[in-house]
Amino acid sequence: MMLHIAKYIFFLFLSLFFIVSCKRVDDEPIAPIVPITRLYVSFSDIYVDDGTSEVYNNIVAIDPADSIIDGAIRGTVLGYNSQTTNGNGRGVVFNADISRLFQAGSRDKYIRSFTLSNAGVISASTYFVDTLVTNGIRDIALYSYLNSSNTRVNQLYVADLNGRYVHFYLGPQSLTNYIRPTKRFYTGANSTPFGLDTSNDTLFVSMSGNAHEIRLYAGLNSSIGGEDTTVTPEILSSITIAGATDLRGLSYSDSLDILAVADNDGKVFIIEDAKSKFSAGGEVNPTRTITGFSNPADVAIDERSAKKRLYVADRTAHSILLFDITTANGNATPLGTLTFGAGIARTPEFIHLDAR
């Protein structure tokens, strides 16, 4: 009897959490007069300043993102050379509440912060370096909210694959030079965090390697305090994906209730009714599996009702591919493809979509 009651309380909490996460809150960024849809792309290539090598941008904004449809880009690619010799760009995230773009580098371990003009032009960056993080940085995610005092709180999360931690930084837009994290979340000896995404007060974490697991951590707005501490947070729920080989980046849509996850084995999994899947836990069979990729590293969902599209970054193909997230299945033909192959064939590692 007590076991049934405990299960009921857990599922009730999970259901209430997802209901809250889907509601619009007053501190969401105001929708622009002209719709914005920019796709930010972080590249791992390193520019060597030897006087002869081609100068290229290792972080770009494609504006509008879906201008790559039909294989021809009709918009603008706004780029910036954020790193010189020691970069290896990894995770990228933009937050409209604070108008900041963040990019992580795995080799130099820099977390760079950029401001953007209204037209999306990327400016020179400031940076900070976490003295505890390894060179295994992968994805990054940002959670921004108003606290009980109506003060905006910004929290940046960084996946440290080699260290088996998720690092957390409070007020990342103000951090400079060499610092230690506000907190570190230990994911376990056999759990290597790769992809991150936030949904209000929740953090989604994909585990690479043999785990095939997506974890759901809740209570992000109560994780402040205890500077420079290591914690093992409670996992609200987790699922494993049938047929997975080595999970990479992920993206979750509240309004569509769809989770998209890249797999290093040339696949992207689409999981519909994700809330119920996490409520049940255990192994999940994907709703659809898009195949035919070379090395998909990250995904981003455009959840707007008139779009419902999926962007996929394919490392080996040096491309961004666009699909209809509601129908794409198997070896589907993309709606559009943008290949970064002119001159240096740049390698897209992570992407982030700003669509509002």
mmCIF file of N, CA and C in Angstrom, residues 255-256 258 301-311 322-327 335:
data_model
loop_
_atom_site.group_PDB
_atom_site.id
_atom_site.type_symbol
_atom_site.label_atom_id
_atom_site.label_comp_id
_atom_site.label_asym_id
_atom_site.label_seq_id
_atom_site.Cartn_x
_atom_site.Cartn_y
_atom_site.Cartn_z
ATOM 1 N N SER A 255 6.018 22.869 -25.881
ATOM 2 C CA SER A 255 4.712 22.958 -26.532
ATOM 3 C C SER A 255 4.399 21.743 -27.394
ATOM 4 N N LEU A 256 5.405 21.158 -28.008
ATOM 5 C CA LEU A 256 5.187 19.956 -28.823
ATOM 6 C C LEU A 256 5.317 18.677 -28.008
ATOM 7 N N ILE A 258 8.043 17.057 -27.450
ATOM 8 C CA ILE A 258 8.908 16.203 -28.259
ATOM 9 C C ILE A 258 10.346 16.345 -27.787
ATOM 10 N N ILE A 301 15.140 22.246 -31.981
ATOM 11 C CA ILE A 301 13.740 22.179 -32.414
ATOM 12 C C ILE A 301 13.167 23.580 -32.550
ATOM 13 N N ASP A 302 12.521 23.838 -33.682
ATOM 14 C CA ASP A 302 11.707 25.048 -33.857
ATOM 15 C C ASP A 302 10.269 24.635 -33.591
ATOM 16 N N GLU A 303 9.761 25.008 -32.402
ATOM 17 C CA GLU A 303 8.464 24.509 -31.958
ATOM 18 C C GLU A 303 7.295 25.389 -32.372
ATOM 19 N N ARG A 304 7.545 26.467 -33.067
ATOM 20 C CA ARG A 304 6.451 27.348 -33.474
ATOM 21 C C ARG A 304 5.453 26.591 -34.347
ATOM 22 N N SER A 305 4.161 26.886 -34.158
ATOM 23 C CA SER A 305 3.100 26.095 -34.784
ATOM 24 C C SER A 305 3.183 26.097 -36.298
ATOM 25 N N ALA A 306 3.667 27.190 -36.878
ATOM 26 C CA ALA A 306 3.740 27.260 -38.343
ATOM 27 C C ALA A 306 5.010 26.620 -38.894
ATOM 28 N N LYS A 307 5.906 26.180 -38.013
ATOM 29 C CA LYS A 307 7.191 25.639 -38.460
ATOM 30 C C LYS A 307 7.323 24.159 -38.119
ATOM 31 N N LYS A 308 7.499 23.851 -36.831
ATOM 32 C CA LYS A 308 7.675 22.473 -36.359
ATOM 33 C C LYS A 308 8.812 21.779 -37.123
ATOM 34 N N ARG A 309 9.990 22.356 -37.005
ATOM 35 C CA ARG A 309 11.132 21.849 -37.743
ATOM 36 C C ARG A 309 12.249 21.415 -36.812
ATOM 37 N N LEU A 310 13.158 20.635 -37.378
ATOM 38 C CA LEU A 310 14.291 20.108 -36.637
ATOM 39 C C LEU A 310 15.573 20.425 -37.400
ATOM 40 N N TYR A 311 16.544 21.003 -36.684
ATOM 41 C CA TYR A 311 17.864 21.273 -37.244
ATOM 42 C C TYR A 311 18.847 20.240 -36.688
ATOM 43 N N LEU A 322 17.927 20.414 -42.290
ATOM 44 C CA LEU A 322 16.623 20.853 -41.804
ATOM 45 C C LEU A 322 15.556 19.828 -42.180
ATOM 46 N N PHE A 323 14.703 19.449 -41.180
ATOM 47 C CA PHE A 323 13.655 18.453 -41.393
ATOM 48 C C PHE A 323 12.330 18.941 -40.815
ATOM 49 N N ASP A 324 11.238 18.340 -41.278
ATOM 50 C CA ASP A 324 9.932 18.486 -40.644
ATOM 51 C C ASP A 324 9.908 17.503 -39.476
ATOM 52 N N ILE A 325 9.860 18.019 -38.245
ATOM 53 C CA ILE A 325 9.984 17.140 -37.077
ATOM 54 C C ILE A 325 8.763 16.253 -36.890
ATOM 55 N N THR A 326 7.643 16.603 -37.503
ATOM 56 C CA THR A 326 6.421 15.810 -37.308
ATOM 57 C C THR A 326 6.320 14.621 -38.252
ATOM 58 N N THR A 327 7.118 14.595 -39.318
ATOM 59 C CA THR A 327 6.987 13.513 -40.307
ATOM 60 C C THR A 327 8.294 12.805 -40.640
ATOM 61 N N LEU A 335 14.631 19.054 -45.818
ATOM 62 C CA LEU A 335 14.028 20.208 -46.480
ATOM 63 C C LEU A 335 15.104 21.151 -46.993
#
